[in-house]
Coordinates of C-alpha atoms in Angstrom, one line a residue:
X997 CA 16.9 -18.2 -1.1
X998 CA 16.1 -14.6 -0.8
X999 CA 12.9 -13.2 -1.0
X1000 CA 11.8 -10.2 -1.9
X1001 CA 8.2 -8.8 -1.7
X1002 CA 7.3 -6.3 -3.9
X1003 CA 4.2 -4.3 -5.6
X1004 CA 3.7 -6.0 -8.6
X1005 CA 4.2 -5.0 -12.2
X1006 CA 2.4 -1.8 -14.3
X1007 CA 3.0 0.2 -17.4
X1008 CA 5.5 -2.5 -19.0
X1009 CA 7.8 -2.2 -15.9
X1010 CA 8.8 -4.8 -13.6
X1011 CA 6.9 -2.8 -10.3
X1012 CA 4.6 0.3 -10.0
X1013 CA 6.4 1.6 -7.4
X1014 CA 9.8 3.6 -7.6
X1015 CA 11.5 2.2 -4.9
X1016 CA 10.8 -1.3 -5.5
X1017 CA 11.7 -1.1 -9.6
X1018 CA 15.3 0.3 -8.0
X1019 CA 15.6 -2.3 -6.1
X1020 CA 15.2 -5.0 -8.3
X1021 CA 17.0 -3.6 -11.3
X1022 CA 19.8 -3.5 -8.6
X1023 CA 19.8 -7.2 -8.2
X1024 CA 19.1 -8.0 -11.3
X1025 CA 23.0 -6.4 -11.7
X1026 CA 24.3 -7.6 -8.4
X1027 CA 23.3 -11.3 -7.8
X1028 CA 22.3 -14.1 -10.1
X1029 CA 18.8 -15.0 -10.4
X1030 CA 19.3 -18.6 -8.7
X1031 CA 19.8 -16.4 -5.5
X1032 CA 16.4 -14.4 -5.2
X1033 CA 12.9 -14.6 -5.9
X1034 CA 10.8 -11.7 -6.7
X1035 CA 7.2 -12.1 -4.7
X1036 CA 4.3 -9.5 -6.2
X1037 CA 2.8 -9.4 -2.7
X1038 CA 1.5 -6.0 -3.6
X1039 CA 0.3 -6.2 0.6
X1040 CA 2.6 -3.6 2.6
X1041 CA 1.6 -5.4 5.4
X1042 CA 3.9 -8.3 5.2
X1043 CA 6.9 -6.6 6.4
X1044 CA 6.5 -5.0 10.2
X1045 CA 7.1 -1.5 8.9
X1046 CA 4.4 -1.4 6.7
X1047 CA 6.6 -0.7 3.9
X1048 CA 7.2 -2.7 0.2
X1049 CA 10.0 -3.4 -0.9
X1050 CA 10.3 -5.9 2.0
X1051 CA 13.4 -8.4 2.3
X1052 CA 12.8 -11.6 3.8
X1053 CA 16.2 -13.4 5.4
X1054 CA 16.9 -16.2 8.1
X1055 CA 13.8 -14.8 10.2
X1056 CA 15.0 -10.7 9.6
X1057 CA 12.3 -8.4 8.0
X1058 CA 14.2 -5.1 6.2
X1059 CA 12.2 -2.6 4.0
X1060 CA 13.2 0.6 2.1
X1061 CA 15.5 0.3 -0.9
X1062 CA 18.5 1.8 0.8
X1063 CA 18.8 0.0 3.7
X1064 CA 17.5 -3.4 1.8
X1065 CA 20.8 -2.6 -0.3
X1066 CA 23.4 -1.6 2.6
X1067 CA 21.4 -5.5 4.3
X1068 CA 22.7 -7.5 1.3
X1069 CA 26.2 -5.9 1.0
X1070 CA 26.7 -6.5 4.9
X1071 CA 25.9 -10.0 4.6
X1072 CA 27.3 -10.6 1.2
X1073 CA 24.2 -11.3 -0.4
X1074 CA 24.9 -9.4 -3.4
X1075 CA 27.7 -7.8 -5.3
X1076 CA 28.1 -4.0 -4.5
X1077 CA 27.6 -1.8 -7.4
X1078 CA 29.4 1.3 -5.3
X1079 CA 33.2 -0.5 -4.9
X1080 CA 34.5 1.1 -7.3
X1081 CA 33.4 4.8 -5.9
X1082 CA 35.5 7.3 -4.6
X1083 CA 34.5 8.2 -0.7
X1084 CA 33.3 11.3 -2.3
X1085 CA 31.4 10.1 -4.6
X1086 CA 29.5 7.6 -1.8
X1087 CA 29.0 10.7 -0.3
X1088 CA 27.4 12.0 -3.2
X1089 CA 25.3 9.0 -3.6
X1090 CA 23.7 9.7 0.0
X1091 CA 23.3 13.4 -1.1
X1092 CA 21.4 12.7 -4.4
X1093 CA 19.3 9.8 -3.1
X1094 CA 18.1 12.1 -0.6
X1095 CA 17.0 15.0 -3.6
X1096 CA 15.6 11.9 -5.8
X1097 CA 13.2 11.9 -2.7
X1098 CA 12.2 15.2 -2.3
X1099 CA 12.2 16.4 -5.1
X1100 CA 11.1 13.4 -7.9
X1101 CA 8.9 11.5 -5.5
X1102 CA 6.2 14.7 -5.1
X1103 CA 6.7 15.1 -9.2
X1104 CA 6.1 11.4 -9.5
X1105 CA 2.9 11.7 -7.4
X1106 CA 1.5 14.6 -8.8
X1107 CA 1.6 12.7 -12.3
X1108 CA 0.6 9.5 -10.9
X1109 CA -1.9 10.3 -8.2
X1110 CA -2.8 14.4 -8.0
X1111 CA -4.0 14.4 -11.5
X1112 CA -7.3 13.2 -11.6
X1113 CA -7.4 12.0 -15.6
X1114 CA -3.9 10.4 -15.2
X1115 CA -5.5 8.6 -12.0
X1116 CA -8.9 7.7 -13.7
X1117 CA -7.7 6.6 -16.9
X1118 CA -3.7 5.0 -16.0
X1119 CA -2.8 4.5 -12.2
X1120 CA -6.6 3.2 -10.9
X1121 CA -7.0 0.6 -13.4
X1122 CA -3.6 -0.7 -13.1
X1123 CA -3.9 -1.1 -9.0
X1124 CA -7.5 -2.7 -9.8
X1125 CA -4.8 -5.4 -11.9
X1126 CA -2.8 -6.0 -8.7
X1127 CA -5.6 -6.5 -6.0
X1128 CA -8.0 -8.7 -5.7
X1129 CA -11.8 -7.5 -4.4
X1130 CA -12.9 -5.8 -2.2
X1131 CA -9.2 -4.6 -2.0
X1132 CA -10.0 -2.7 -5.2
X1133 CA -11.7 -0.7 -3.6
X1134 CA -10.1 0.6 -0.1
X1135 CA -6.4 0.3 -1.1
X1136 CA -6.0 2.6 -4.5
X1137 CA -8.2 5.1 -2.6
X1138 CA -5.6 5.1 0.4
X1139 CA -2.2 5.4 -1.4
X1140 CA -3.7 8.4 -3.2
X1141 CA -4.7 9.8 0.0
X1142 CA -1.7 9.4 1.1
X1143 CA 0.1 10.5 -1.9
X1144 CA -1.3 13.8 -1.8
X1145 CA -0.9 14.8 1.5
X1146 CA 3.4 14.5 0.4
X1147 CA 2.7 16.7 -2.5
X1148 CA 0.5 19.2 -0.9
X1149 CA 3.6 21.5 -0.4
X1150 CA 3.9 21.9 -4.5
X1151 CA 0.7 24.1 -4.0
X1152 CA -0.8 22.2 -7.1
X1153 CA -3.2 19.5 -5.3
X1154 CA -6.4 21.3 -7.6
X1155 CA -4.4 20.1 -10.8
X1156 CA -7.2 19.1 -13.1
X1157 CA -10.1 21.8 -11.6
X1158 CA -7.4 24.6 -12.5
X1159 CA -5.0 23.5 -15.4
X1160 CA -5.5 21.7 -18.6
X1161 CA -2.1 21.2 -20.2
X1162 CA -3.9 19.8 -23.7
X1163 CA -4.9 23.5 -24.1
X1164 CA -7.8 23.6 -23.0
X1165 CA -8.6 26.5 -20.4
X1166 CA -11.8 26.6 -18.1
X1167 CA -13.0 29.8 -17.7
X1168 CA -13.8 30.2 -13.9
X1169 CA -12.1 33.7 -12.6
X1170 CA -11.0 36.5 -14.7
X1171 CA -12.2 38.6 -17.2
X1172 CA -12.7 36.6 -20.0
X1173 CA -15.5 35.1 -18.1
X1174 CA -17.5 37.7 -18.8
X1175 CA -19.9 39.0 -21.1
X1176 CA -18.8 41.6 -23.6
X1177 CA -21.8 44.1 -23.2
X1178 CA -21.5 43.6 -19.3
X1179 CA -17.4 44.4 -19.7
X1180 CA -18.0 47.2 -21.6
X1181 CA -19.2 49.2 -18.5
X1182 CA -16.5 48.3 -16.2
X1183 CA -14.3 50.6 -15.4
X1184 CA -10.7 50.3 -17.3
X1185 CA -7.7 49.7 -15.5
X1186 CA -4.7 51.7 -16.8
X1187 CA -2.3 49.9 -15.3
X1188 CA -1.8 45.6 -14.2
X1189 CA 1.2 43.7 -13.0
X1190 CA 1.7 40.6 -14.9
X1191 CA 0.2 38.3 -11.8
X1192 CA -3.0 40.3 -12.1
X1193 CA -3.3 39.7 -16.2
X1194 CA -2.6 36.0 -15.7
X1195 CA -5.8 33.4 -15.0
X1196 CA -5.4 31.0 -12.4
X1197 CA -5.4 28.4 -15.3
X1198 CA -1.8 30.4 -16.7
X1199 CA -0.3 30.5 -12.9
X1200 CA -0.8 27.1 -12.5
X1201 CA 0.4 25.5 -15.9
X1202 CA 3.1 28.0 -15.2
X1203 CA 3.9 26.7 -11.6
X1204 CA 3.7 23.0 -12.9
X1205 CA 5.9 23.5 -15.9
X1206 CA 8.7 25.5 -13.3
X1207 CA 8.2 22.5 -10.6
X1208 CA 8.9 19.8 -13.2
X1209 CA 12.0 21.6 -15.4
X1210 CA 13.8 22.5 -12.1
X1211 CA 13.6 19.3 -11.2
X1212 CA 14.8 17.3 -14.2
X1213 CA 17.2 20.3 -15.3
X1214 CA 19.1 19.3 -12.1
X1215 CA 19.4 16.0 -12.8
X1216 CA 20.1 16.3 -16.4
X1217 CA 23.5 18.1 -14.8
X1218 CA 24.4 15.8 -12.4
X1219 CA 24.6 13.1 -15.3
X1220 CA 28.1 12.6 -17.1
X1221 CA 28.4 11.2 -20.4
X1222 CA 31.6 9.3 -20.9
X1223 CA 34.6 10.5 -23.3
X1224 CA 36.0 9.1 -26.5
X1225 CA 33.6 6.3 -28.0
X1226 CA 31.9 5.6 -25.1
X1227 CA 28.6 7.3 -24.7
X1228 CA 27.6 5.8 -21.8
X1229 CA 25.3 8.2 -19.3
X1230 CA 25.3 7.8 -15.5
X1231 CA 25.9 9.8 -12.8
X1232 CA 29.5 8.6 -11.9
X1233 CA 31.4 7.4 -15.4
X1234 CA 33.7 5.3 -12.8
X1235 CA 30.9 2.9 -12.1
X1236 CA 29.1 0.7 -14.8
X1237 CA 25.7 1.4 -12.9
X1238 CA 25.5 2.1 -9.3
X1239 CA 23.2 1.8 -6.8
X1240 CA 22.1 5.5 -7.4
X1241 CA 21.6 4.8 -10.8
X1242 CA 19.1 2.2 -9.9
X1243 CA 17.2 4.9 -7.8
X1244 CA 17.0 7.5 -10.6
X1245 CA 15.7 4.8 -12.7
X1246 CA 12.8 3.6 -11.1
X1247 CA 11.6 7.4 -10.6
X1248 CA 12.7 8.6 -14.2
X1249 CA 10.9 5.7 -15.2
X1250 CA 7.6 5.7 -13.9
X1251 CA 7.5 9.1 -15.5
X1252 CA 8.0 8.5 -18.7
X1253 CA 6.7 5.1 -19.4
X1254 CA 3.1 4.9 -18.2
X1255 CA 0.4 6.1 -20.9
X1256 CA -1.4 8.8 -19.1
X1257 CA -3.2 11.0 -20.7
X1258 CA -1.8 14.3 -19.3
X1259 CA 1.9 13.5 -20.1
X1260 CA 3.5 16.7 -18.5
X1261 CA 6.7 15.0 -17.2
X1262 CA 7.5 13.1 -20.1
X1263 CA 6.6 15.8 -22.6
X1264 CA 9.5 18.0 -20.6
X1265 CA 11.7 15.2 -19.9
X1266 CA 11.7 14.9 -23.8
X1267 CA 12.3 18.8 -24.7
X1268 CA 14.3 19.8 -22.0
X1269 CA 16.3 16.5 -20.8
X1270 CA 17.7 14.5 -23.4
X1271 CA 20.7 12.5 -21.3
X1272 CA 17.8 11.5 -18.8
X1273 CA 16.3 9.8 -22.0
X1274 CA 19.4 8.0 -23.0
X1275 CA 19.8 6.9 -19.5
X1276 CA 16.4 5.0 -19.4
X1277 CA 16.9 3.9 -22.8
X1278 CA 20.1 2.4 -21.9
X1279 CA 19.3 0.6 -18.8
X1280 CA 15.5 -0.7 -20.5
X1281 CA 17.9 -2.1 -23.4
X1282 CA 20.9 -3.3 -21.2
X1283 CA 20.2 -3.8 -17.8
X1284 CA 17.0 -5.2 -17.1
X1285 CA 15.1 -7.7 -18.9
X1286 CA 11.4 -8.6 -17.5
X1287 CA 11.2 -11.8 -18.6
X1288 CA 14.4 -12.9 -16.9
X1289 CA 13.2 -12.1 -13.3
X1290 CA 12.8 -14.9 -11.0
X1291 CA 9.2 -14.5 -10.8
X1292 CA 8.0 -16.9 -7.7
X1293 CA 4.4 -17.9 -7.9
X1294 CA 1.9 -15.8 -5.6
X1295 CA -0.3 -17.7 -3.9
X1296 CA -3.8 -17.5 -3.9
X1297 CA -5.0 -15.4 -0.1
X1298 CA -7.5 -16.6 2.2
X1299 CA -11.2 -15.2 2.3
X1300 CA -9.8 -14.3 6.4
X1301 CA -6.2 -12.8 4.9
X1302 CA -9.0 -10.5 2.6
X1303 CA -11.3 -9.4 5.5
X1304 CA -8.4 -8.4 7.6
X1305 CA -6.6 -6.4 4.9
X1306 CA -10.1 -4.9 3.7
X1307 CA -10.7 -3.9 7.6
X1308 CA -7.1 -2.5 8.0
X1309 CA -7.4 0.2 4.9
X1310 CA -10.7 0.8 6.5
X1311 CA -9.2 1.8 9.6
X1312 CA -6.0 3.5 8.2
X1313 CA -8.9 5.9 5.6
X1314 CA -11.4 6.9 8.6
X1315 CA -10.3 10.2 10.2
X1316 CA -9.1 11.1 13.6
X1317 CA -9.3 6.9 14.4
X1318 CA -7.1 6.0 10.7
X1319 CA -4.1 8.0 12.6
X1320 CA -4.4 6.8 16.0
X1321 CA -4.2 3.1 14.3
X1322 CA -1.6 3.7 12.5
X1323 CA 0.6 5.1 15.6
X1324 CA -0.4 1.9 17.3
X1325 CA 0.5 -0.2 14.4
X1326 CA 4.1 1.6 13.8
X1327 CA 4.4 1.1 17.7
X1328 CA 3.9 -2.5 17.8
X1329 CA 6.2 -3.1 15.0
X1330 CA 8.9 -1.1 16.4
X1331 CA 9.1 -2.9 19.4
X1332 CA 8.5 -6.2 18.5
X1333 CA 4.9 -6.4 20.0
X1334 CA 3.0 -9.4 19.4
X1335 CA -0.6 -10.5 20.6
X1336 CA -2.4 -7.5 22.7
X1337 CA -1.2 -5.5 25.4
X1338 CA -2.9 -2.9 27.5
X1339 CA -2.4 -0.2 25.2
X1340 CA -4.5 -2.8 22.1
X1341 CA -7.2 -3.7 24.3
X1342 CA -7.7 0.2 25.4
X1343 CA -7.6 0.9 21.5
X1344 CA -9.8 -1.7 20.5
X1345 CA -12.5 -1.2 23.2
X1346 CA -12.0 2.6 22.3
X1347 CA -13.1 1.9 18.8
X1348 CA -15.8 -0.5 19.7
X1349 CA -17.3 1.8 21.9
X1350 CA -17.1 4.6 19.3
X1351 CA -18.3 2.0 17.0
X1352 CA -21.4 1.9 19.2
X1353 CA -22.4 5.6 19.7
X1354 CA -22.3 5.9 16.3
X1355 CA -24.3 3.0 14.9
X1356 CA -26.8 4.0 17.8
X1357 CA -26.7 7.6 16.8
X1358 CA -27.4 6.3 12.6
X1359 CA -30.5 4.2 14.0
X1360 CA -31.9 6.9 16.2
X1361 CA -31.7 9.3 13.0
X1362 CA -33.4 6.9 11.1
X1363 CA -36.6 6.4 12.9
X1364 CA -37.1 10.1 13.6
X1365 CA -40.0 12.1 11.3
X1366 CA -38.6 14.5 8.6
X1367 CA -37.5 17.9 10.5
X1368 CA -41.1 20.0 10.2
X1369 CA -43.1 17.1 9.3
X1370 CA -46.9 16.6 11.6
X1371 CA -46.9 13.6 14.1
X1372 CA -49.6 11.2 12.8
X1373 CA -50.8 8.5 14.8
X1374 CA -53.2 5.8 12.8
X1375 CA -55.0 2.9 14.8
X1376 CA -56.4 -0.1 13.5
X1377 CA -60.2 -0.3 13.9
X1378 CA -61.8 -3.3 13.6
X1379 CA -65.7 -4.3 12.8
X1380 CA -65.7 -1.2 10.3
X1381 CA -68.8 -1.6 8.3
X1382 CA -69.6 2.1 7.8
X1383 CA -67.7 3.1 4.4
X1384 CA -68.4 6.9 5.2
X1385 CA -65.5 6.7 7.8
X1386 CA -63.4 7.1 4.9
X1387 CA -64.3 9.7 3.4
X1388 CA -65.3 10.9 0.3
X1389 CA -64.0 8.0 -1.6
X1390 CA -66.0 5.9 1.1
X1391 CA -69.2 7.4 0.3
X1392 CA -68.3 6.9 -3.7
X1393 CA -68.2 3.0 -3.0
X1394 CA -70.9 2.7 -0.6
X1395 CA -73.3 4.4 -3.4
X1396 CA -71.3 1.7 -5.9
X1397 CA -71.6 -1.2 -3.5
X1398 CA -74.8 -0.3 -1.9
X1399 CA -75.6 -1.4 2.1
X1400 CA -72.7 -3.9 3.6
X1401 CA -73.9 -7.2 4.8
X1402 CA -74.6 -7.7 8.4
X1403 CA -72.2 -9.3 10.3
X1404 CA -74.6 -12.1 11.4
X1405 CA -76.0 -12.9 8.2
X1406 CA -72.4 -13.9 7.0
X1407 CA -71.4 -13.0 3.5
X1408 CA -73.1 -15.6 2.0
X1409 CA -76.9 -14.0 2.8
X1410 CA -78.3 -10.8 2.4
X1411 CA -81.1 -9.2 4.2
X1412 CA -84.1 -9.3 2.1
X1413 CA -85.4 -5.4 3.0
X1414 CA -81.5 -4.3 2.5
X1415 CA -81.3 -6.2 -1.0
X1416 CA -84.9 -4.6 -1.4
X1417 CA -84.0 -1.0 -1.0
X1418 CA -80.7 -1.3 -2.4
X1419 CA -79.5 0.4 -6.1
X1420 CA -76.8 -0.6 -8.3
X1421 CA -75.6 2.4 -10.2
X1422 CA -72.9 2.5 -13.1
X1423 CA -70.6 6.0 -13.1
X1424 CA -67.0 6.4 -14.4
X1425 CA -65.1 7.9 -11.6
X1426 CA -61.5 8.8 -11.0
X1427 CA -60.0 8.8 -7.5
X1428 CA -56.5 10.8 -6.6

C-alpha cells in the first residue's frame, strides 16, 4: 500500500495545494485505488524535506510532485501517462512544468495569499478547517509569509491598500485628492505623460491585469484542441492526459474554483481564456471524481505531536532565529541526521541563551518607573493615631470622628475628659 500525505481538501477540490491536487489527479488516472491511500496529513513535517505531497514506500520518503511521479514510474507503481510522448514532447513537459512554476505559482499566491480580502474571507478560514488549535494560529500565518516573500518580484505585495478591482478607488496620491478651491490655485501643467495622469490605484490594477493575461494568454496557446469530432483540450492531443496536464490542473484550478471575493484570475481566465475553461471542465467532469479517492482515516494527534508542531512554526516565524532553524532543519534531513549533534546542541543552547537575555531584558523593563516619572518611596508607619498626618482629608475625619482612643484604654473604653470635650458634628463633604 502506498501512501500518500497530502494537505487536505478546500474550495470543493480534493487538496488546497497545487502540487498535491496534480498529484493525485495523476493517480487517480494511473493506478487503481486498491493501490494507494490518500492521507490529509496537512503537517509538512512528516516527510524529511519539509515538503507535502510526501510518498511513503518500503522505508523511502519522496516529496514534490515531479519527482513523486518519475518514483512510481521507476518502480512500477503506477501507469505512466507520458508513454505515448514523443522525446520532444517530454522535453516540452520539463519546459512547461518549469513556467507553470514561475509563472502560475506567484499568480496563484497573489490570489490566494497577497490579497488580503481573498485571505480574510476564503484561504484563512479554510486552513482554520484543516488544523486543529493552536495550529490555527502559527501555521496559516507562516505559509502566507512565506507565500509572499515568492511573489514579492510581481511588485504588487500592497494589493488591497493600492487596488480595488470591484471599482472602488481610494483616493490616497493624486489630484483628485484634493479640494477643488485649494486646486484652483495650483499652477496648471500644460503638458503630462500618461504615467504622471495615472493614480497609483490605475498602475496597479493595470500591472495586475498585464501579470495575469500574460500569463494565461500563454497557456491558452500551448493548449491544442483535437480535430474532427473530437474536442478534446490538452497540451499534447497524442496523450489522453499527461502528467503535465495534471500540473496545469491543479494551478488552473485553485484559480478558478475557490469563492473569493476579489476574483481577478477567474474573471480573466473567463474573458480572455476560454480552452483553459474547457480544460478544467473536462478533467472536473471526467477525470477526477472526489468521492472515489481512497480516503484513509487520519488519526487523531497527540497533545506532545501539537506542542512540537506549534513550537516548530514558532521558530520557523521569529526573525533572524526562524532562518537559522530552518538551515539546521534542511541540514539534518539532507544528511540523514538523527538525535543531536554538535552543531544541535550549539543551536539549541544558542537559542536558550537568547531565550534568556530576552526574557531577563522583558522583566527588567517591567519593573522600571515610567521614563520621566518622580521616584516615590512610601513606608509603613505603625502606632499612627494622629489623623493630621494625612492631610487635609485627615483633619476632615478627625473633626468627624473627634479624639482617637488611647492605646491603653483599648477600643472598648474611652477617656472620660476626651469623651467630655469631644463634638460630633454632621457636614456633607466630598473628597477627590
Amino acid at each position: 500500500m502506498l501512501d500518500v500525505h497530502v494537505w487536505g481538501s478546500a474550495f470543493g477540490l480534493p487538496s488546497i495545494d497545487p502540487e498535491c491536487l496534480a498529484l493525485i489527479t495523476y493517480l487517480y488516472n494511473a493506478a487503481p485505488s486498491t493501490a494507494w491511500r490518500l492521507i490529509p496529513a496537512n503537517d509538512p513535517s512528516i516527510s524529511p524535506s519539509n515538503l507535502l505531497p510526501a510518498v511513503h514506500h518500503d522505508g523511502v520518503w519522496t516529496s514534490g510532485y515531479r519527482p513523486i511521479v518519475d518514483y512510481l514510474i521507476s518502480n512500477a507503481l503506477c501507469r505512466d501517462l507520458d508513454a505515448d510522448l514523443t522525446l520532444a514532447e517530454q522535453g516540452d513537459v520539463i519546459a512547461y512544468s518549469a513556467y507553470l512554476a514561475a509563472r502560475s505559482g506567484p499568480l496563484l499566491e497573489l490570489s490566494l495569499y497577497v490579497s488580503a480580502a481573498n485571505w480574510s474571507e476564503t484561504t484563512r478560514p479554510a486552513y482554520s478547517r484543516l488544523l486543529s488549535f493552536p495550529l490555527t494560529w502559527t501555521v496559516p500565518t507562516l505559509i502566507r509569509d512565506e507565500a509572499i516573500k515568492r511573489a514579492e518580484h510581481l511588485g504588487l505585495a500592497e494589493l488591497d491598500r493600492d487596488f480595488d478591482p470591484n471599482g472602488g478607488m481610494h483616493l490616497t496620491a493624486g489630484g483628485d485628492a484634493l479640494p477643488e478651491t485649494f486646486r484652483r490655485h495650483l499652477p496648471v501643467q500644460t503638458k503630462k505623460t500618461l504615467a504622471e495622469e495615472m493614480t497609483p490605484e490605475q498602475a496597479t490594477a493595470i500591472r495586475l491585469y498585464s501579470v495575469t493575461e500574460s500569463c494565461l494568454s500563454v497557456l491558452e496557446e500551448l493548449l491544442a484542441e483535437g480535430k474532427g469530432d473530437s474536442k478534446l483540450v490538452r497540451f499534447f492531443v497524442t496523450s489522453p492526459l499527461s502528467s503535465l496536464d495534471c500540473l496545469a490542473f491543479g494551478y488552473l484550478a485553485l484559480m478558478r474554483q475557490p469563492p473569493v471575493p476579489r476574483p481577478f484570475i477567474k474573471d480573466c481566465m473567463e474573458r480572455v481564456s476560454p480552452r483553459l475553461c474547457r480544460f478544467l471542465d473536462d478533467i472536473l467532469a471526467n477525470h477526477l471524481e472526489s468521492g472515489d479517492l481512497p480516503w484513509a482515516d487520519l488519526a487523531r494527534g497527540t497533545v506532545v505531536g501539537s506542542a512540537g508542531r506549534t513550537l516548530d512554526t514558532i521558530l520557523r516565524s521569529m526573525p533572524s532565529v526562524g532562518g537559522h532553524y530552518a538551515n539546521e532543519m534542511r541540514r539534518r534531513a539532507d544528511e540523514s541526521i538523527k538525535g543531536l549533534d554538535y552543531a544541535s546542541v550549539m543551536f539549541i543552547a544558542a537559542v536558550a541563551a537568547t531565550s534568556a537575555v530576552l526574557g531577563y531584558g522583558a522583566h527588567f523593563y517591567k519593573s522600571l518607573l515610567p521614563f520621566g516619572g518622580r521616584t516615590q518611596i512610601w513606608r509603613p508607619s505603625r502606632g499612627i493615631t494622629n489623623l493630621s498626618r494625612l492631610g487635609e482629608a485627615g483633619q476632615l475625619l478627625g473633626t468627624i470622628l473627634g479624639p482617637r482612643p488611647s492605646p491603653s484604654h483599648g477600643f472598648g473604653h474611652l477617656d472620660h475628659g476626651a469623651a467630655a470635650g469631644a463634638r460630633i458634628v454632621e457636614t456633607n463633604s466630598e473628597l477627590d
